[in-house]
Amino acid sequence: MPLFGGKKNKSKDNIADSVGNSTTSSTTRPDVDLPASNGTAKTEIPKNEPPPPVRPKLVFHCQQAHGSPTGIISGFTNVKELYQKIADCYDMDVGQILFCTLNTHKVDMSRLLGGQIGLEDFIFAHIKGQPKEVEVTKSEDALGLTITDNGAGYAFIKRIKEGSIMDTTPLIAVGDHIEKIDGKSLIGCRHFEVAKMLKEIPKGKTFLIRTVEPMKSGFSFVAQASGKKGSSSLGTGKQTLRISSKGQAKVEEAEEYVSVAVDKINGLLESFMGINDTDLAQQIWEAGQSKDNPHDFAMAIDNSELQDFGFTDDFVFDLWGAISDAKSGRLTKPDVQEFNEQF
């Protein structure tokens, strides 16, 4: 959380001494500067300011997906802090956490923790398991992968297209963290950087990919804590905690049309770029929700950190179509296009 600070006000005792030693006999108003006894300094009477509102302390329950006691975490404002809180809770290195799912211990990519957590959600942390190295020949233009990341430095496989090269490659599976390609470490890389590297591998080349799968066990029962898992005053089931890499976490009311828009944008990201990122989709939505035309939307992207993704003009226009459809009410359900990225 950001720290707020400033100059300290002088104590009331010092203020009283200053007033008592002053040669001014008239009654002073609270906002008037008074001369000090030596005539060289001024003392300000502090104004009475209301204390800042008390923010509710949100508490979430978590477990390690392969089995563990239930932990309690709170006090995080972004994804990296959330991972650190989980690591501290279980006294382990934060680098052991690959990704988190909500309300299921299974490697279910539809339940990945992204930029939002429902106030009633139960968090499951998937921990590093068996490393694997496989030689892959890029015999076609497309490998058939959709890449996402955990927001804390690990990119992993979100989806494998049926019948693709990776679908027929032994050992590679959904949920695997892509750790290295040809010996080059990808730890700390974003998903779009990993997707770009895979796309740039020439057709016909054989490369070595090292992945790390989530830890597995015969764990079949997860005992969630009873009762509400969020703040008792906020746990309506429709509110979420919005977290991002920058800024302060905040509680928001879930609006259906926003969720539909974000799902649509995320589908476009997956279809055309081979990446999946709900938080990125939310950023794109926020960049366009107040804009009236595609030109202003394109300018907003060019003048923000989104320009680093190098979106083409056609892709920006498709994104604007999803945003305008959502704002006008024409977008009523997610319309995720079939994955066809060539990398």
Coordinates of C-alpha atoms in Angstrom, one line a residue:
M1 CA 0.0 0.0 0.0
P2 CA 1.2 3.5 -0.7
L3 CA 2.6 5.3 2.3
F4 CA 1.4 8.7 3.0
G5 CA 3.5 11.2 4.9
G6 CA 4.1 14.9 5.3
K7 CA 5.3 17.5 7.8
K8 CA 4.4 16.9 11.4
N9 CA 2.2 19.5 13.1
K10 CA 3.6 21.1 16.2
S11 CA 2.1 19.9 19.5
K12 CA -0.6 21.7 21.3
D13 CA 1.7 22.5 24.2
N14 CA 4.1 24.3 21.9
I15 CA 1.1 26.2 20.4
A16 CA -0.1 27.2 23.9
D17 CA 3.4 28.5 24.8
S18 CA 3.6 30.5 21.7
V19 CA 0.3 32.1 22.3
G20 CA 1.1 32.9 26.0
N21 CA 4.4 34.6 25.2
S22 CA 3.0 36.6 22.3
T23 CA 2.7 40.4 22.8
T24 CA -0.6 40.3 20.8
S25 CA -3.5 40.7 23.2
S26 CA -6.3 40.4 20.7
T27 CA -8.2 37.2 20.2
T28 CA -6.9 35.3 17.3
R29 CA -8.8 33.1 14.9
P30 CA -7.7 29.4 14.5
D31 CA -6.4 30.0 11.0
V32 CA -4.3 33.1 11.7
D33 CA -0.5 32.7 11.9
L34 CA 0.8 34.0 15.3
P35 CA 4.3 35.5 15.8
A36 CA 6.5 33.5 18.1
S37 CA 8.1 35.1 21.2
N38 CA 11.4 35.7 19.4
G39 CA 9.6 37.3 16.4
T40 CA 11.4 35.1 13.9
A41 CA 9.1 32.1 13.5
K42 CA 5.4 31.4 12.9
T43 CA 3.3 28.8 14.5
E44 CA 0.2 27.4 12.8
I45 CA -2.9 26.3 14.7
P46 CA -3.7 22.9 13.2
K47 CA -7.1 22.6 11.8
N48 CA -9.4 19.8 12.9
E49 CA -9.6 17.3 10.1
P50 CA -11.9 14.2 10.1
P51 CA -9.9 10.9 10.3
P52 CA -9.7 9.0 7.0
P53 CA -12.4 6.3 6.7
V54 CA -11.5 2.9 7.9
R55 CA -11.1 0.5 5.0
P56 CA -12.6 -3.0 5.6
K57 CA -10.0 -5.7 6.1
L58 CA -10.7 -8.4 3.5
V59 CA -9.8 -11.9 4.4
F60 CA -9.5 -14.9 2.0
H61 CA -8.9 -18.6 2.6
C62 CA -6.4 -20.6 0.6
Q63 CA -4.9 -24.1 0.3
Q64 CA -2.2 -25.7 -1.7
A65 CA -3.9 -27.4 -4.6
H66 CA -2.2 -30.8 -4.0
G67 CA -3.3 -30.7 -0.3
S68 CA -2.5 -28.7 2.8
P69 CA -4.2 -27.1 5.8
T70 CA -6.3 -24.1 5.1
G71 CA -4.5 -20.7 5.4
I72 CA -5.8 -17.2 5.9
I73 CA -4.4 -14.3 3.9
S74 CA -5.2 -10.6 3.7
G75 CA -3.5 -7.2 3.2
F76 CA -2.4 -7.6 -0.4
T77 CA -2.9 -4.9 -3.1
N78 CA -1.6 -6.7 -6.3
V79 CA -1.0 -10.2 -7.6
K80 CA 2.7 -10.3 -6.6
E81 CA 1.8 -9.4 -3.0
L82 CA -1.0 -12.0 -3.0
Y83 CA 1.6 -14.7 -4.0
Q84 CA 3.9 -13.5 -1.3
K85 CA 1.2 -13.7 1.3
I86 CA 0.4 -17.3 0.3
A87 CA 4.1 -18.1 0.4
D88 CA 4.5 -16.5 3.8
C89 CA 1.5 -18.4 5.1
Y90 CA 3.0 -21.8 4.2
D91 CA 6.6 -20.8 4.9
M92 CA 7.9 -21.5 1.4
D93 CA 9.6 -19.5 -1.4
V94 CA 7.2 -17.5 -3.5
G95 CA 9.0 -18.9 -6.6
Q96 CA 7.4 -22.3 -5.9
I97 CA 3.9 -21.0 -6.8
L98 CA 3.1 -21.5 -10.5
F99 CA -0.5 -20.1 -10.5
C100 CA -3.7 -20.0 -8.6
T101 CA -7.2 -21.2 -9.3
L102 CA -10.5 -20.1 -7.6
N103 CA -12.8 -22.5 -5.9
T104 CA -11.2 -25.7 -7.4
H105 CA -8.0 -27.5 -6.7
K106 CA -7.9 -28.9 -10.3
V107 CA -5.8 -27.5 -13.1
D108 CA -8.9 -25.8 -14.5
M109 CA -7.9 -22.9 -16.8
S110 CA -11.4 -21.5 -16.8
R111 CA -11.0 -20.8 -13.0
L112 CA -7.6 -19.1 -13.1
L113 CA -7.0 -16.2 -10.7
G114 CA -6.7 -13.1 -12.8
G115 CA -7.2 -9.5 -12.0
Q116 CA -10.3 -10.0 -9.8
I117 CA -11.3 -12.2 -6.8
G118 CA -14.8 -12.6 -5.6
L119 CA -15.2 -11.8 -2.0
E120 CA -16.4 -15.3 -1.4
D121 CA -13.8 -17.1 -3.5
F122 CA -11.5 -19.8 -2.1
I123 CA -7.9 -19.6 -3.5
F124 CA -5.9 -22.7 -4.4
A125 CA -2.2 -22.3 -5.1
H126 CA -0.6 -24.7 -7.6
I127 CA 3.0 -25.5 -6.6
K128 CA 6.0 -26.5 -8.8
G129 CA 6.2 -30.2 -9.4
Q130 CA 8.1 -32.3 -12.0
P131 CA 10.3 -30.6 -14.5
K132 CA 10.3 -32.0 -18.1
E133 CA 12.4 -31.5 -21.2
V134 CA 11.2 -32.3 -24.7
E135 CA 12.5 -31.9 -28.2
V136 CA 9.9 -30.5 -30.5
T137 CA 10.2 -30.1 -34.3
K138 CA 8.1 -27.2 -35.7
S139 CA 6.8 -29.1 -38.7
E140 CA 3.9 -26.7 -39.2
D141 CA 3.5 -22.9 -38.9
A142 CA 1.5 -23.2 -35.7
L143 CA 2.4 -25.0 -32.5
G144 CA -1.1 -24.8 -31.2
L145 CA -0.5 -23.1 -27.8
T146 CA -2.3 -20.4 -25.9
I147 CA 0.0 -18.8 -23.4
T148 CA -1.0 -16.9 -20.2
D149 CA 1.0 -15.9 -17.1
N150 CA 0.5 -15.6 -13.4
G151 CA 1.3 -11.9 -13.1
A152 CA 4.4 -12.8 -11.1
G153 CA 6.9 -13.9 -13.6
Y154 CA 5.8 -17.3 -14.8
A155 CA 4.2 -18.0 -18.3
F156 CA 2.4 -21.2 -18.7
I157 CA 0.2 -23.2 -21.1
K158 CA -3.5 -22.2 -20.9
R159 CA -4.7 -24.3 -23.8
I160 CA -3.5 -26.8 -26.4
K161 CA -5.3 -26.9 -29.7
E162 CA -6.6 -30.4 -30.6
G163 CA -4.6 -32.1 -33.3
S164 CA -1.7 -29.5 -33.2
I165 CA 2.0 -30.2 -32.9
M166 CA 1.9 -29.7 -29.1
D167 CA -1.2 -31.9 -28.8
T168 CA 0.8 -34.8 -30.2
T169 CA 4.0 -34.0 -28.2
P170 CA 4.4 -36.4 -25.2
L171 CA 4.6 -34.9 -21.7
I172 CA 3.5 -31.4 -22.6
A173 CA 0.2 -30.5 -20.8
V174 CA -2.1 -27.7 -19.9
G175 CA -0.9 -25.9 -16.8
D176 CA 2.8 -26.5 -17.5
H177 CA 5.1 -23.5 -16.8
I178 CA 7.3 -22.8 -19.8
E179 CA 10.7 -22.4 -18.1
K180 CA 13.2 -22.5 -20.9
I181 CA 13.4 -22.6 -24.7
D182 CA 16.8 -23.9 -26.1
G183 CA 18.4 -23.2 -22.7
K184 CA 17.1 -19.6 -22.5
S185 CA 15.4 -18.9 -19.2
L186 CA 11.9 -17.4 -19.6
I187 CA 11.4 -16.7 -15.9
G188 CA 10.2 -13.1 -15.5
C189 CA 9.0 -13.0 -19.1
R190 CA 5.4 -12.0 -19.9
H191 CA 3.1 -14.3 -21.9
F192 CA 3.3 -12.2 -25.0
E193 CA 7.1 -12.4 -25.0
V194 CA 7.0 -16.2 -24.7
A195 CA 4.4 -16.3 -27.5
K196 CA 6.6 -14.1 -29.7
M197 CA 9.6 -16.3 -29.1
L198 CA 7.7 -19.4 -30.1
K199 CA 6.2 -17.7 -33.1
E200 CA 9.6 -16.7 -34.4
I201 CA 11.0 -20.3 -34.3
P202 CA 11.5 -21.1 -38.0
K203 CA 9.4 -23.9 -39.5
G204 CA 11.3 -27.1 -39.7
K205 CA 13.6 -26.3 -36.7
T206 CA 13.9 -28.7 -33.8
F207 CA 14.0 -26.9 -30.4
L208 CA 14.3 -28.0 -26.8
I209 CA 11.5 -26.9 -24.4
R210 CA 11.7 -27.3 -20.7
T211 CA 8.4 -27.1 -18.7
V212 CA 7.5 -27.6 -15.1
E213 CA 4.2 -29.2 -14.2
P214 CA 2.1 -28.4 -11.2
M215 CA 2.5 -30.8 -8.2
K216 CA -0.1 -33.5 -8.2
S217 CA -1.4 -36.0 -5.7
G218 CA -4.2 -38.4 -5.0
F219 CA -5.9 -35.6 -3.1
S220 CA -9.6 -35.9 -3.7
F221 CA -11.2 -33.9 -0.8
V222 CA -10.7 -30.3 0.0
A223 CA -12.2 -29.0 3.2
Q224 CA -13.1 -25.4 2.8
A225 CA -13.7 -23.2 5.8
S226 CA -17.3 -22.8 6.7
G227 CA -19.1 -19.5 6.7
K228 CA -18.3 -16.4 4.7
K229 CA -14.8 -16.0 3.4
G230 CA -14.9 -12.3 2.7
S231 CA -15.7 -9.3 4.8
S232 CA -19.0 -9.8 6.5
S233 CA -20.2 -6.4 5.5
L234 CA -19.2 -6.8 1.8
G235 CA -19.7 -10.4 1.0
T236 CA -22.7 -10.1 -1.3
G237 CA -21.4 -12.6 -3.9
K238 CA -21.6 -9.9 -6.6
Q239 CA -18.6 -7.8 -5.4
T240 CA -15.1 -8.5 -6.4
L241 CA -11.7 -7.3 -5.2
R242 CA -9.9 -5.8 -8.3
I243 CA -6.1 -6.3 -8.1
S244 CA -3.5 -5.3 -10.7
S245 CA 0.2 -4.8 -11.1
K246 CA -0.1 -1.1 -10.4
G247 CA -2.3 0.9 -8.1
Q248 CA -4.4 0.1 -5.1
A249 CA -6.7 -2.9 -4.9
K250 CA -10.4 -1.9 -4.7
V251 CA -13.8 -3.5 -4.2
E252 CA -16.1 -3.2 -7.2
E253 CA -19.6 -4.2 -8.0
A254 CA -19.7 -6.8 -10.7
E255 CA -21.5 -5.4 -13.8
E256 CA -22.6 -8.0 -16.3
Y257 CA -22.0 -6.0 -19.4
V258 CA -18.4 -5.2 -18.3
S259 CA -17.7 -8.9 -17.7
V260 CA -19.1 -9.8 -21.1
A261 CA -16.9 -7.1 -22.8
V262 CA -13.8 -8.3 -21.0
D263 CA -14.5 -11.9 -22.0
K264 CA -15.0 -10.8 -25.6
I265 CA -11.7 -8.8 -25.6
N266 CA -9.9 -11.7 -24.0
G267 CA -11.2 -14.0 -26.7
L268 CA -9.8 -11.6 -29.3
L269 CA -6.4 -11.6 -27.6
E270 CA -6.4 -15.4 -27.5
S271 CA -7.5 -15.7 -31.1
F272 CA -5.1 -13.2 -32.7
M273 CA -2.1 -13.2 -30.3
G274 CA -2.2 -16.6 -28.7
I275 CA -2.3 -15.0 -25.2
N276 CA -4.8 -15.0 -22.4
D277 CA -4.9 -12.2 -19.9
T278 CA -8.1 -11.1 -18.2
D279 CA -6.3 -8.1 -16.5
L280 CA -5.0 -7.0 -19.9
A281 CA -8.5 -7.3 -21.3
Q282 CA -9.8 -5.2 -18.4
Q283 CA -7.1 -2.5 -19.2
I284 CA -8.2 -2.4 -22.8
W285 CA -11.8 -2.0 -21.8
E286 CA -11.0 0.8 -19.5
A287 CA -9.0 2.5 -22.2
G288 CA -12.1 2.5 -24.5
Q289 CA -15.2 2.7 -22.3
S290 CA -15.1 6.5 -22.3
K291 CA -14.2 7.0 -25.9
D292 CA -16.7 7.9 -28.6
N293 CA -15.0 6.6 -31.8
P294 CA -12.2 4.2 -32.9
H295 CA -9.7 7.1 -33.5
D296 CA -9.8 8.3 -29.9
F297 CA -9.6 4.7 -28.7
A298 CA -6.5 4.1 -30.9
M299 CA -4.9 7.3 -29.6
A300 CA -5.6 6.2 -26.0
I301 CA -3.7 2.9 -26.7
D302 CA -0.8 4.7 -28.4
N303 CA -0.5 7.0 -25.4
S304 CA -0.5 4.3 -22.8
E305 CA 1.6 1.3 -21.8
L306 CA -0.6 -0.8 -24.1
Q307 CA 1.4 0.4 -27.1
D308 CA 4.2 -2.0 -26.0
F309 CA 2.0 -4.9 -27.4
G310 CA 2.2 -3.5 -30.9
F311 CA -1.4 -4.1 -31.8
T312 CA -2.1 -3.7 -35.5
D313 CA -4.7 -1.2 -36.8
D314 CA -7.0 -4.1 -37.8
F315 CA -6.8 -5.6 -34.3
V316 CA -7.4 -2.3 -32.6
F317 CA -10.5 -1.9 -34.8
D318 CA -11.7 -5.4 -33.8
L319 CA -11.2 -4.4 -30.1
W320 CA -13.2 -1.2 -30.6
G321 CA -16.0 -3.3 -32.2
A322 CA -16.2 -5.4 -29.0
I323 CA -16.2 -2.3 -26.8
S324 CA -18.8 -0.4 -28.7
D325 CA -21.0 -3.5 -28.9
A326 CA -20.8 -3.9 -25.2
K327 CA -21.6 -0.2 -24.4
S328 CA -24.6 -0.3 -26.8
G329 CA -26.0 -3.6 -25.3
R330 CA -25.5 -5.5 -28.5
L331 CA -22.9 -7.9 -26.9
T332 CA -25.0 -10.2 -24.6
K333 CA -22.7 -13.2 -24.2
P334 CA -19.0 -14.0 -24.6
D335 CA -18.1 -14.7 -28.3
V336 CA -14.7 -16.2 -28.1
Q337 CA -13.3 -16.9 -31.6
E338 CA -11.6 -20.2 -32.3
F339 CA -7.9 -20.1 -31.6
N340 CA -5.9 -19.7 -34.8
E341 CA -2.7 -17.9 -34.0
Q342 CA 0.2 -19.1 -36.0
F343 CA 3.1 -19.6 -33.6

